[in-house]
Amino acid sequence: MVDWRKSSVTNGGVHLAVFEVAGSAEPGVADPRPTVLLIHGWPDTHHLWTHVAPVLAEDFRVVAYDSRGFGESDRPDGDDAYRLSVLADDLFAVAEAVSPDGPVHIVAHDWGSVQAWEAVTRPGAEQRIGSFVSVSGPNLDYLADWARDNLSRPTPRKLGRALAQASSSSYTVFFQLPVLPKMFFSVAGTPAVWREFLHRVEGTPRENVVVADTLGDDMISGLRLYRANIRQKLRNPESRPTAVPVLEVVNERDIALRPAIFADTYRHAQRLWRRNTPTGHWLPYTRPGYLADVAREFIATHSTGSRTGTSGRMDRARVFSRPNPLSGKLAVVTGAGSGIGRATARALAERGCELVLADIDTAAVEETAQESKAAGASASPYELDVSDTAAVTDFADVVRARHGVPDIVVNNAGIGLAGGALDATDEQIDRLLDVNLRGVVSGSRAFGRQMVERGVGGHIVNIASAAAFTPQRTLGVYAASKAGVLLFSESLRAELAEHRIGVTAICPGIVDTAIVANTPIAGLDATHEAAERDRLAGWYRRRGFTPDRVADDIVRAIIRDKAVVPVTAEAKIGYRIYRFTPWLSRFAARQKVTR
């Protein structure tokens, strides 16, 4: 538990209970570190920050307070005392009292974030507020504008978004009724019921939910927030800009707030950053370590006197225009020096990802990195032989230390081997399986462990092949390696589903890449092998299916969390034949193809 040191601040005759994490400095001795102000929402108190505050206190002076109507603060009568303008006055009063000589950095959740938005959009707020981390709490003026835009010029997509958010917010209508909600929370507003509710709706560990003894009263008193502000803001929004640096932590599984409502924040916030994670509404309880790390890095980036250095990781989360689903993600791509790997790097760069690129060919991967930077992305090239399991593990550790845990991993590196299985040498088979199968397994395991430990999801893409389900007499060993990738990916997807980590197997057919020109053909002498490779490469070029089209399918698969994606026409046909009429696949595999 946190050792809180209690004091009090008065604003307009209302006494606000203020709590500072003890131990950072002796009583009466000024703490020179930047001050972080934590603000809770409904129906919480400063106890919401029980697991976040100690982590932040390692680097900052940490203060929280109970908003009026909650916990140990006063509970003035009437709805007018809970208007956002008044709550913003409370925020500034606390900020002035706890940090009179410098700005505070705000981390706020739910209604705490809503009232912080009211504060940061006041003219000159940047003089008092150094930065703002917003978690699951929109600016109600921006939300009203967003709703009007979606409803005034409706398209099926806009209307769907508006209706989805209306459904998620339907509870607020109940909260604004005069009698029923008070009766409901008089019975259901107990710590045991609340812990069970959070556990069931988003898997929050029951032991993480720390609440005040006043929970039932807080639930009822806090209903004034809904009555005093929602209808007023929706009817008469006054959207104001802010110059305060803002980080929006968008929880993609939020039961109350759909991610779409935050899409237009960039129009108002001059300095905006964004982090999307597949997490739920009560992030301070479910993933406090993650939230603390994200907030600490953002605050350190925008403060002086912090002992925490910055690595520049926040750069990838900067938002300059309407965000897309992959904006700000950290993506690792192996085999990025050419072909599908290079095209995937380019596609992810264009969608706002930071890239970590690896390939056995150093010059080639450096060229891909330069192309990615030209597209406006941050890209770091690394030399890597994925057949070396220890090297893959070390590479994953380096990525985590230098760049962070990746959100996306594309295990693309692969090689080819044609000819009969009986003609292939042991060395050829070992190399093929080490790269194509073991390399994918090693990369998935190393980065998958990191994603699980971080606890906020991610996505792994493994490049298989249509050969995985279209048996051919001259691709037996290659097909085996890719079939292994396919079934491994399906199995890993099941294993990681509970951690919100998606796994996709991409199965291209005939794609014009350099892999064909470099493929050994077992059973042929050097002269005939070179001639056959040239013939196959020419055929692939005439087919005309380019790697960028595969990359587009990879991006769509990540966004839509697809399990198996056959890419080319022949791959899609082959996938269905193998599933529904496998005898036909076996018959076709026996045929000798002459060209």
Coordinates of C-alpha atoms in Angstrom, one line a residue:
M1 CA 0.0 0.0 0.0
V2 CA 1.0 3.6 -0.5
D3 CA 2.1 5.7 2.4
W4 CA 0.1 8.9 1.7
R5 CA 0.8 12.1 3.5
K6 CA -2.5 14.0 3.8
S7 CA -3.2 17.8 3.7
S8 CA -6.0 20.0 2.5
V9 CA -6.7 22.7 -0.1
T10 CA -9.8 25.0 -0.1
N11 CA -11.4 26.4 -3.2
G12 CA -14.6 28.4 -2.9
G13 CA -15.3 27.1 0.5
V14 CA -15.0 23.5 -0.5
H15 CA -12.2 21.5 1.3
L16 CA -10.3 19.1 -1.0
A17 CA -8.4 16.2 0.6
V18 CA -4.8 16.2 -0.9
F19 CA -2.4 13.2 -0.6
E20 CA 1.3 13.1 -1.3
V21 CA 3.4 10.0 -1.6
A22 CA 5.5 10.0 1.6
G23 CA 9.2 9.3 1.6
S24 CA 10.2 11.4 -1.4
A25 CA 11.3 14.3 0.9
E26 CA 11.1 15.1 4.6
P27 CA 8.1 17.1 5.8
G28 CA 8.8 20.8 5.3
V29 CA 11.6 20.1 2.8
A30 CA 11.0 21.1 -0.8
D31 CA 11.2 18.3 -3.3
P32 CA 13.0 19.6 -6.4
R33 CA 11.7 17.0 -8.7
P34 CA 8.8 17.7 -11.1
T35 CA 5.3 17.3 -9.5
V36 CA 2.8 14.8 -10.9
L37 CA -0.8 15.4 -10.1
L38 CA -3.1 12.3 -10.2
I39 CA -6.8 12.9 -10.7
H40 CA -9.4 10.1 -10.4
G41 CA -12.9 9.7 -11.9
W42 CA -16.2 8.1 -11.0
P43 CA -16.6 6.3 -8.6
D44 CA -13.0 6.3 -7.4
T45 CA -10.9 8.3 -5.0
H46 CA -7.1 8.8 -4.8
H47 CA -7.0 5.1 -4.0
L48 CA -7.3 4.4 -7.8
W49 CA -3.6 5.3 -8.0
T50 CA -2.4 2.8 -5.4
H51 CA -0.4 0.8 -7.9
V52 CA 0.6 3.6 -10.2
A53 CA 1.8 6.2 -7.7
P54 CA 4.7 4.3 -6.1
V55 CA 6.2 3.7 -9.6
L56 CA 6.0 7.4 -10.5
A57 CA 7.3 8.4 -7.1
E58 CA 10.7 6.8 -8.0
D59 CA 11.3 9.7 -10.4
F60 CA 8.8 12.4 -9.5
R61 CA 7.0 14.1 -6.6
V62 CA 3.5 12.5 -6.7
V63 CA 0.4 14.1 -5.4
A64 CA -3.3 13.1 -5.7
Y65 CA -6.5 14.5 -4.4
D66 CA -10.1 13.4 -3.9
S67 CA -12.4 15.4 -6.2
R68 CA -15.3 17.3 -4.6
G69 CA -18.0 14.8 -3.8
F70 CA -15.7 11.9 -3.4
G71 CA -13.7 10.3 -0.6
E72 CA -12.5 12.6 2.1
S73 CA -13.3 15.8 0.3
D74 CA -16.4 17.9 0.9
R75 CA -19.7 17.1 -0.9
P76 CA -21.5 20.3 -1.7
D77 CA -25.2 20.1 -2.5
G78 CA -26.7 20.8 -5.9
D79 CA -25.6 19.9 -9.5
D80 CA -24.1 23.4 -10.2
A81 CA -21.3 22.8 -7.8
Y82 CA -20.1 19.9 -10.1
R83 CA -19.9 21.7 -13.4
L84 CA -16.6 21.2 -15.2
S85 CA -15.7 24.9 -14.9
V86 CA -15.8 24.5 -11.1
L87 CA -13.9 21.3 -11.1
A88 CA -11.2 22.9 -13.3
D89 CA -11.0 25.7 -10.6
D90 CA -10.3 23.0 -8.0
L91 CA -7.6 21.5 -10.2
F92 CA -5.8 24.9 -10.5
A93 CA -6.2 25.5 -6.8
V94 CA -4.5 22.2 -5.9
A95 CA -1.8 22.8 -8.5
E96 CA -1.0 26.2 -7.1
A97 CA -0.9 24.9 -3.6
V98 CA 1.3 21.9 -4.2
S99 CA 3.6 23.4 -6.8
P100 CA 3.6 27.2 -6.6
D101 CA 6.9 27.6 -8.3
G102 CA 6.5 25.4 -11.3
P103 CA 4.0 23.6 -13.5
V104 CA 2.4 20.3 -12.6
H105 CA 2.1 17.2 -14.8
I106 CA -1.3 15.7 -14.9
V107 CA -2.2 12.0 -15.2
A108 CA -6.0 11.7 -15.1
H109 CA -8.6 8.9 -15.6
D110 CA -12.3 8.9 -16.5
W111 CA -14.0 12.0 -15.1
G112 CA -10.6 13.2 -13.8
S113 CA -9.5 13.3 -17.4
V114 CA -12.7 15.1 -18.5
Q115 CA -12.1 17.9 -15.9
A116 CA -8.4 18.0 -16.8
W117 CA -9.4 18.7 -20.4
E118 CA -11.5 21.6 -19.2
A119 CA -8.4 22.9 -17.4
V120 CA -5.8 22.5 -20.2
T121 CA -8.0 24.2 -22.7
R122 CA -8.2 27.4 -20.7
P123 CA -6.1 30.3 -22.1
G124 CA -2.6 30.2 -20.6
A125 CA -3.0 26.8 -19.1
E126 CA 0.4 25.7 -20.4
Q127 CA 2.0 28.1 -17.8
R128 CA 0.6 26.0 -14.9
I129 CA 0.3 22.5 -16.5
G130 CA 3.5 21.0 -18.0
S131 CA 1.8 18.0 -19.6
F132 CA -1.3 15.9 -19.5
V133 CA -1.8 12.1 -19.8
S134 CA -5.4 11.5 -20.6
V135 CA -6.8 8.0 -19.8
S136 CA -10.4 7.0 -20.7
G137 CA -11.8 10.5 -20.4
P138 CA -12.6 12.7 -23.5
N139 CA -13.0 16.4 -23.8
L140 CA -16.8 16.7 -23.8
D141 CA -16.8 19.6 -26.2
Y142 CA -14.7 17.6 -28.7
L143 CA -17.0 14.6 -28.2
A144 CA -20.0 16.8 -29.0
D145 CA -18.4 18.1 -32.2
W146 CA -17.5 14.5 -33.2
A147 CA -21.1 13.3 -32.7
R148 CA -22.5 16.2 -34.6
D149 CA -20.1 15.6 -37.5
N150 CA -21.0 11.9 -37.7
L151 CA -24.8 12.6 -37.5
S152 CA -25.0 15.8 -39.6
R153 CA -23.3 14.2 -42.7
P154 CA -24.0 10.6 -42.1
T155 CA -22.4 7.8 -44.1
P156 CA -22.9 4.1 -43.1
R157 CA -19.5 4.1 -41.4
K158 CA -20.1 7.4 -39.5
L159 CA -23.5 6.4 -38.5
G160 CA -22.2 3.1 -37.3
R161 CA -19.6 4.7 -35.2
A162 CA -22.1 7.2 -33.6
L163 CA -24.5 4.4 -32.8
A164 CA -21.8 2.2 -31.3
Q165 CA -20.7 5.0 -29.0
A166 CA -24.3 5.8 -28.1
S167 CA -24.7 2.2 -27.1
S168 CA -21.6 2.2 -25.0
S169 CA -22.7 5.4 -23.3
S170 CA -26.3 4.4 -22.7
Y171 CA -25.6 3.9 -19.0
T172 CA -25.2 7.7 -18.7
V173 CA -28.9 8.2 -19.5
F174 CA -29.7 6.0 -16.5
F175 CA -27.2 7.9 -14.3
Q176 CA -29.0 11.1 -15.0
L177 CA -32.4 9.9 -13.8
P178 CA -33.7 11.5 -10.6
V179 CA -34.3 8.5 -8.3
L180 CA -33.5 5.1 -9.7
P181 CA -29.7 5.3 -9.8
K182 CA -29.6 6.4 -6.2
M183 CA -31.7 3.5 -5.2
F184 CA -29.6 1.1 -7.3
F185 CA -26.3 2.2 -5.8
S186 CA -27.6 2.3 -2.3
V187 CA -27.9 -1.5 -2.7
A188 CA -25.2 -2.4 -5.2
G189 CA -22.5 0.1 -4.2
T190 CA -20.3 -2.1 -2.1
P191 CA -16.6 -2.9 -2.6
A192 CA -17.3 -6.6 -3.1
V193 CA -19.8 -6.0 -5.8
W194 CA -17.6 -3.4 -7.5
R195 CA -14.5 -5.6 -7.5
E196 CA -16.6 -8.5 -9.0
F197 CA -18.0 -6.2 -11.7
L198 CA -14.6 -5.0 -12.8
H199 CA -13.2 -8.5 -12.8
R200 CA -16.0 -9.8 -14.9
V201 CA -16.2 -7.0 -17.5
E202 CA -12.5 -6.6 -18.2
G203 CA -10.6 -9.2 -16.2
T204 CA -9.3 -6.8 -13.5
P205 CA -7.6 -8.7 -10.7
R206 CA -9.9 -8.4 -7.7
E207 CA -7.0 -7.8 -5.4
N208 CA -5.9 -4.8 -7.5
V209 CA -9.2 -2.9 -7.0
V210 CA -8.5 -0.6 -4.0
V211 CA -11.5 1.5 -3.0
A212 CA -12.4 3.9 -0.2
D213 CA -14.9 3.0 2.6
T214 CA -17.1 5.8 1.1
L215 CA -17.6 3.9 -2.2
G216 CA -21.4 3.7 -2.0
D217 CA -21.7 7.4 -1.1
D218 CA -19.2 8.3 -3.8
M219 CA -21.2 6.5 -6.5
I220 CA -24.3 8.4 -5.5
S221 CA -22.6 11.8 -5.0
G222 CA -20.7 11.4 -8.3
L223 CA -23.9 11.1 -10.3
R224 CA -24.0 14.9 -10.2
L225 CA -21.1 14.9 -12.6
Y226 CA -23.4 13.4 -15.3
R227 CA -26.4 15.6 -14.5
A228 CA -24.4 18.8 -14.4
N229 CA -22.3 18.4 -17.6
I230 CA -23.3 15.9 -20.2
R231 CA -26.5 17.4 -21.6
Q232 CA -25.1 21.0 -21.3
K233 CA -21.9 20.1 -23.3
L234 CA -23.8 18.1 -25.9
R235 CA -26.2 21.0 -26.5
N236 CA -23.7 23.8 -26.5
P237 CA -20.1 22.7 -27.1
E238 CA -17.3 25.2 -26.9
S239 CA -14.3 23.5 -28.4
R240 CA -11.1 25.3 -27.4
P241 CA -7.5 24.5 -28.4
T242 CA -4.8 23.6 -26.0
A243 CA -1.0 24.2 -26.1
V244 CA -0.4 21.8 -23.3
P245 CA 1.4 18.6 -24.5
V246 CA -1.2 15.9 -24.3
L247 CA -0.8 12.1 -24.4
E248 CA -4.1 10.2 -25.1
V249 CA -4.0 6.6 -23.9
V250 CA -6.7 5.0 -25.9
N251 CA -8.0 1.7 -24.5
E252 CA -9.4 -0.2 -27.5
R253 CA -11.5 -2.5 -25.2
D254 CA -13.0 0.3 -23.2
I255 CA -16.6 -0.6 -22.2
A256 CA -17.7 3.0 -22.1
L257 CA -15.6 4.9 -24.8
R258 CA -15.0 3.7 -28.4
P259 CA -11.6 4.6 -29.9
A260 CA -13.3 6.4 -32.7
I261 CA -14.3 9.3 -30.5
F262 CA -10.7 10.4 -30.1
A263 CA -10.0 10.6 -33.8
D264 CA -10.4 14.3 -34.1
T265 CA -8.4 15.4 -31.0
Y266 CA -5.5 16.4 -33.2
R267 CA -7.7 19.3 -34.6
H268 CA -7.6 21.0 -31.2
A269 CA -4.5 19.8 -29.4
Q270 CA -1.4 21.5 -30.8
R271 CA 1.0 19.0 -29.3
L272 CA -0.7 15.6 -29.3
W273 CA 0.6 12.1 -28.7
R274 CA -1.4 8.9 -28.7
R275 CA -1.0 5.3 -27.5
N276 CA -3.5 2.6 -28.5
T277 CA -3.6 -0.6 -26.5
P278 CA -6.1 -3.5 -26.5
T279 CA -6.9 -2.8 -22.8
G280 CA -10.0 -1.9 -20.9
H281 CA -11.4 1.2 -19.1
W282 CA -9.8 0.7 -15.7
L283 CA -6.1 0.7 -16.8
P284 CA -4.8 2.0 -13.5
Y285 CA -6.0 -1.2 -11.9
T286 CA -5.5 -3.7 -14.7
R287 CA -2.1 -2.6 -16.0
P288 CA -0.7 -0.1 -13.6
G289 CA 2.9 -0.8 -14.5
Y290 CA 2.3 -0.1 -18.1
L291 CA 0.5 3.1 -17.4
A292 CA 3.1 4.3 -15.0
D293 CA 5.9 3.6 -17.6
V294 CA 4.1 5.4 -20.4
A295 CA 3.3 8.3 -18.2
R296 CA 6.8 8.5 -16.8
E297 CA 8.3 8.6 -20.2
F298 CA 5.9 11.3 -21.4
I299 CA 6.4 13.5 -18.4
A300 CA 10.1 13.1 -18.5
T301 CA 10.0 14.3 -22.1
H302 CA 8.2 17.5 -21.1
S303 CA 9.8 18.4 -17.8
T304 CA 13.0 19.8 -16.5
G305 CA 14.6 18.4 -13.4
S306 CA 13.5 14.9 -14.1
R307 CA 16.0 12.1 -13.3
T308 CA 14.5 10.0 -16.0
G309 CA 16.2 10.3 -19.4
T310 CA 14.2 9.9 -22.6
S311 CA 15.1 7.6 -25.5
G312 CA 13.0 9.3 -28.1
R313 CA 10.4 6.5 -28.1
M314 CA 7.6 9.1 -27.7
D315 CA 8.4 10.4 -31.1
R316 CA 6.6 7.6 -32.8
A317 CA 3.4 8.4 -30.8
R318 CA 3.2 12.0 -32.1
V319 CA 0.0 12.8 -33.9
F320 CA -0.2 15.4 -36.6
S321 CA -3.3 14.3 -38.5
R322 CA -6.2 11.9 -38.1
P323 CA -4.6 8.8 -36.6
N324 CA -4.9 5.4 -38.2
P325 CA -5.0 2.1 -36.3
L326 CA -1.3 1.5 -36.5
S327 CA -0.1 5.1 -35.7
G328 CA 2.6 5.1 -33.1
K329 CA 3.2 1.3 -33.1
L330 CA 6.6 -0.2 -32.9
A331 CA 7.1 -2.9 -35.6
V332 CA 9.9 -5.4 -36.1
V333 CA 10.4 -6.9 -39.6
T334 CA 12.9 -9.6 -40.3
G335 CA 14.1 -10.3 -43.9
A336 CA 13.5 -6.6 -44.5
G337 CA 16.3 -6.2 -47.0
S338 CA 14.2 -7.0 -50.0
G339 CA 10.9 -8.4 -51.4
I340 CA 8.0 -8.8 -49.1
G341 CA 10.0 -7.7 -46.1
R342 CA 11.0 -4.4 -47.7
A343 CA 7.5 -3.8 -49.0
T344 CA 6.0 -4.5 -45.6
A345 CA 8.5 -2.0 -44.0
R346 CA 7.4 0.6 -46.5
A347 CA 3.7 0.0 -45.8
L348 CA 4.1 0.2 -42.1
A349 CA 6.2 3.3 -42.4
E350 CA 3.5 5.0 -44.4
R351 CA 1.0 4.2 -41.6
G352 CA 3.0 5.9 -38.9
C353 CA 4.9 2.9 -37.3
E354 CA 8.4 3.1 -35.9
L355 CA 10.5 0.3 -37.5
V356 CA 13.1 -2.1 -36.4
L357 CA 14.4 -3.8 -39.5
A358 CA 16.6 -6.9 -39.6
D359 CA 18.2 -8.9 -42.4
I360 CA 21.3 -11.1 -43.0
D361 CA 22.3 -8.6 -45.8
T362 CA 23.4 -5.5 -43.9
A363 CA 23.6 -3.2 -47.0
A364 CA 20.1 -4.2 -48.1
V365 CA 18.5 -3.6 -44.7
E366 CA 20.2 -0.3 -44.4
E367 CA 18.8 0.7 -47.8
T368 CA 15.3 -0.3 -46.6
A369 CA 15.8 1.8 -43.5
Q370 CA 16.7 4.8 -45.6
E371 CA 13.6 4.3 -47.8
S372 CA 11.4 4.1 -44.6
K373 CA 13.0 7.3 -43.2
A374 CA 12.2 9.0 -46.5
A375 CA 8.5 8.1 -45.9
G376 CA 8.7 9.9 -42.5
A377 CA 9.3 6.9 -40.2
S378 CA 11.9 6.2 -37.7
A379 CA 13.8 3.1 -38.8
S380 CA 16.7 1.2 -37.3
P381 CA 18.5 -1.5 -39.3
Y382 CA 20.1 -4.6 -37.7
E383 CA 22.1 -7.5 -39.1
L384 CA 20.5 -10.8 -38.1
D385 CA 20.6 -14.5 -39.2
V386 CA 17.3 -15.9 -38.0
S387 CA 18.6 -19.4 -38.2
D388 CA 20.8 -18.6 -35.1
T389 CA 18.4 -19.0 -32.2
A390 CA 20.8 -17.4 -29.7
A391 CA 21.2 -14.4 -32.1
V392 CA 17.4 -14.0 -32.4
T393 CA 17.1 -14.0 -28.6
D394 CA 19.8 -11.4 -28.2
F395 CA 18.2 -9.3 -31.0
A396 CA 14.9 -9.3 -29.1
D397 CA 16.7 -8.2 -25.9
V398 CA 18.4 -5.4 -27.8
V399 CA 15.1 -4.2 -29.3
R400 CA 13.5 -4.1 -25.9
A401 CA 16.4 -2.2 -24.4
R402 CA 16.7 0.4 -27.2
H403 CA 13.3 0.7 -28.6
G404 CA 10.8 -1.0 -26.2
V405 CA 8.6 -4.0 -26.5
P406 CA 7.3 -4.2 -30.1
D407 CA 3.6 -4.0 -30.9
I408 CA 4.0 -5.8 -34.2
V409 CA 6.4 -8.5 -35.2
V410 CA 6.6 -9.7 -38.8
N411 CA 8.7 -12.9 -39.1
N412 CA 9.3 -12.7 -42.8
A413 CA 12.9 -14.0 -43.4
G414 CA 12.9 -17.1 -45.5
I415 CA 14.7 -19.0 -48.2
G416 CA 13.6 -21.4 -50.9
L417 CA 14.5 -25.0 -51.9
A418 CA 13.2 -26.7 -55.0
G419 CA 13.7 -30.1 -56.5
G420 CA 12.9 -33.5 -55.1
A421 CA 13.2 -34.3 -51.4
L422 CA 15.3 -37.3 -52.2
D423 CA 17.8 -35.2 -54.2
A424 CA 18.3 -32.5 -51.5
T425 CA 21.4 -32.6 -49.4
D426 CA 21.2 -32.8 -45.6
E427 CA 22.9 -29.4 -45.4
Q428 CA 20.2 -27.8 -47.7
I429 CA 17.4 -29.3 -45.6
D430 CA 18.9 -28.2 -42.3
R431 CA 19.5 -24.6 -43.6
L432 CA 15.9 -24.4 -45.0
L433 CA 14.3 -25.6 -41.8
D434 CA 16.6 -23.5 -39.6
V435 CA 15.6 -20.3 -41.5
N436 CA 12.0 -20.9 -42.5
L437 CA 10.7 -22.8 -39.5
R438 CA 13.0 -22.4 -36.6
G439 CA 13.6 -18.7 -37.4
V440 CA 9.8 -18.1 -37.2
V441 CA 9.5 -20.1 -34.0
S442 CA 12.4 -18.3 -32.4
G443 CA 11.2 -14.9 -33.3
S444 CA 7.7 -15.6 -32.2
R445 CA 8.8 -17.0 -28.9
A446 CA 11.3 -14.2 -28.1
F447 CA 9.0 -11.3 -28.9
G448 CA 5.9 -13.2 -27.7
R449 CA 7.3 -13.5 -24.2
Q450 CA 7.9 -9.8 -24.2
M451 CA 4.4 -9.0 -25.3
V452 CA 2.9 -11.3 -22.6
E453 CA 5.0 -9.8 -19.9
R454 CA 4.0 -6.3 -20.9
G455 CA 0.4 -7.3 -20.8
V456 CA -1.2 -4.9 -23.3
G457 CA -1.4 -7.2 -26.4
G458 CA 0.3 -7.1 -29.7
H459 CA 0.4 -8.9 -33.1
I460 CA 2.7 -11.4 -34.6
V461 CA 2.7 -12.1 -38.4
N462 CA 4.4 -15.2 -39.8
I463 CA 5.0 -15.5 -43.5
A464 CA 4.1 -19.0 -44.6
S465 CA 3.2 -19.8 -48.2
A466 CA 0.5 -21.3 -50.4
A467 CA 2.9 -24.2 -50.6
A468 CA 1.8 -25.0 -47.1
F469 CA -1.5 -26.3 -48.4
T470 CA -0.7 -27.0 -52.1
P471 CA 1.5 -30.1 -52.2
Q472 CA 3.9 -30.3 -55.1
R473 CA 6.4 -33.0 -56.1
T474 CA 9.2 -30.5 -56.5
L475 CA 8.6 -28.5 -53.3
G476 CA 8.2 -31.1 -50.7
V477 CA 10.8 -29.9 -48.2
Y478 CA 10.0 -26.2 -48.7
A479 CA 6.2 -27.0 -48.4
A480 CA 7.0 -28.9 -45.1
S481 CA 8.7 -25.8 -43.7
K482 CA 5.9 -23.5 -44.6
A483 CA 3.2 -26.0 -43.4
G484 CA 5.0 -26.0 -40.1
V485 CA 4.8 -22.2 -40.0
L486 CA 1.1 -22.3 -40.8
L487 CA 0.2 -24.8 -38.1
F488 CA 2.6 -23.3 -35.6
S489 CA 0.9 -19.9 -36.2
E490 CA -2.6 -21.3 -35.7
S491 CA -1.5 -23.0 -32.5
L492 CA 0.3 -19.9 -31.2
R493 CA -2.8 -17.9 -31.9
A494 CA -4.8 -20.1 -29.6
E495 CA -2.1 -20.0 -26.9
L496 CA -1.8 -16.2 -27.0
A497 CA -5.5 -15.3 -27.4
E498 CA -6.0 -14.8 -23.7
H499 CA -3.2 -12.2 -23.7
R500 CA -4.9 -10.2 -26.6
I501 CA -2.0 -11.0 -28.9
G502 CA -3.0 -11.8 -32.4
V503 CA -1.1 -14.2 -34.7
T504 CA -1.5 -14.3 -38.5
A505 CA -0.1 -16.7 -41.0
I506 CA 0.3 -15.0 -44.4
C507 CA 0.3 -17.4 -47.3
P508 CA 1.3 -15.9 -50.6
G509 CA 1.3 -17.8 -53.9
I510 CA 3.4 -16.7 -56.9
V511 CA 5.0 -13.4 -56.0
D512 CA 7.8 -11.7 -57.9
T513 CA 10.6 -11.5 -55.3
A514 CA 14.3 -12.2 -55.2
I515 CA 13.8 -15.5 -53.4
V516 CA 13.3 -17.3 -56.7
A517 CA 16.6 -16.2 -58.2
N518 CA 18.4 -17.4 -55.1
T519 CA 16.6 -20.7 -54.6
P520 CA 18.7 -23.9 -54.9
I521 CA 17.3 -26.7 -57.0
A522 CA 18.2 -30.1 -55.7
G523 CA 19.2 -32.7 -58.2
L524 CA 20.6 -30.4 -61.0
D525 CA 24.1 -29.5 -61.8
A526 CA 25.2 -25.9 -61.7
T527 CA 24.5 -25.2 -65.4
H528 CA 21.1 -26.7 -65.5
E529 CA 20.2 -25.2 -62.0
A530 CA 21.1 -21.7 -63.2
A531 CA 19.0 -22.1 -66.4
E532 CA 16.0 -23.4 -64.4
R533 CA 16.2 -20.6 -61.9
D534 CA 16.3 -18.0 -64.7
R535 CA 13.3 -19.7 -66.3
L536 CA 11.3 -19.7 -63.0
A537 CA 12.3 -16.1 -62.2
G538 CA 11.0 -15.0 -65.7
W539 CA 7.8 -16.8 -65.1
Y540 CA 7.3 -15.1 -61.7
R541 CA 8.0 -11.7 -63.3
R542 CA 5.4 -12.3 -66.0
R543 CA 2.9 -13.3 -63.3
G544 CA 3.3 -9.7 -62.1
F545 CA 2.1 -10.0 -58.5
T546 CA 4.4 -7.6 -56.7
P547 CA 5.5 -7.6 -53.0
D548 CA 3.6 -4.4 -52.2
R549 CA 0.3 -6.2 -52.7
V550 CA 1.3 -8.8 -50.2
A551 CA 2.3 -6.0 -47.8
D552 CA -1.1 -4.4 -48.1
D553 CA -2.7 -7.7 -47.1
I554 CA -0.3 -8.0 -44.1
V555 CA -1.4 -4.5 -42.9
R556 CA -5.1 -5.4 -43.3
A557 CA -4.5 -8.7 -41.5
I558 CA -3.0 -6.9 -38.5
I559 CA -5.8 -4.3 -38.3
R560 CA -8.5 -7.0 -38.6
D561 CA -6.7 -9.7 -36.6
K562 CA -7.0 -12.3 -39.3
A563 CA -5.8 -15.9 -38.6
V564 CA -4.9 -17.2 -42.0
V565 CA -4.6 -15.0 -45.1
P566 CA -4.1 -16.6 -48.6
V567 CA -2.9 -13.7 -50.7
T568 CA -2.8 -14.4 -54.4
A569 CA -5.6 -15.9 -56.5
E570 CA -3.9 -19.3 -56.8
A571 CA -3.3 -19.3 -53.0
K572 CA -7.0 -18.5 -52.3
I573 CA -8.1 -21.3 -54.7
G574 CA -5.6 -23.7 -53.4
Y575 CA -6.6 -23.1 -49.8
R576 CA -10.2 -23.9 -50.5
I577 CA -9.4 -26.9 -52.5
Y578 CA -7.2 -28.4 -49.8
R579 CA -9.8 -27.7 -47.2
F580 CA -12.8 -29.1 -49.0
T581 CA -11.5 -31.5 -51.7
P582 CA -8.0 -32.5 -50.5
W583 CA -8.0 -35.5 -52.9
L584 CA -7.8 -33.0 -55.8
S585 CA -4.7 -31.3 -54.3
R586 CA -3.1 -34.7 -54.0
F587 CA -3.9 -35.6 -57.6
A588 CA -2.5 -32.3 -58.8
A589 CA 0.7 -32.8 -56.8
R590 CA 1.5 -36.0 -58.7
Q591 CA 1.5 -34.3 -62.1
K592 CA 4.7 -33.4 -63.8
V593 CA 4.6 -29.9 -65.0
T594 CA 6.6 -29.0 -68.1
R595 CA 7.0 -25.4 -69.3

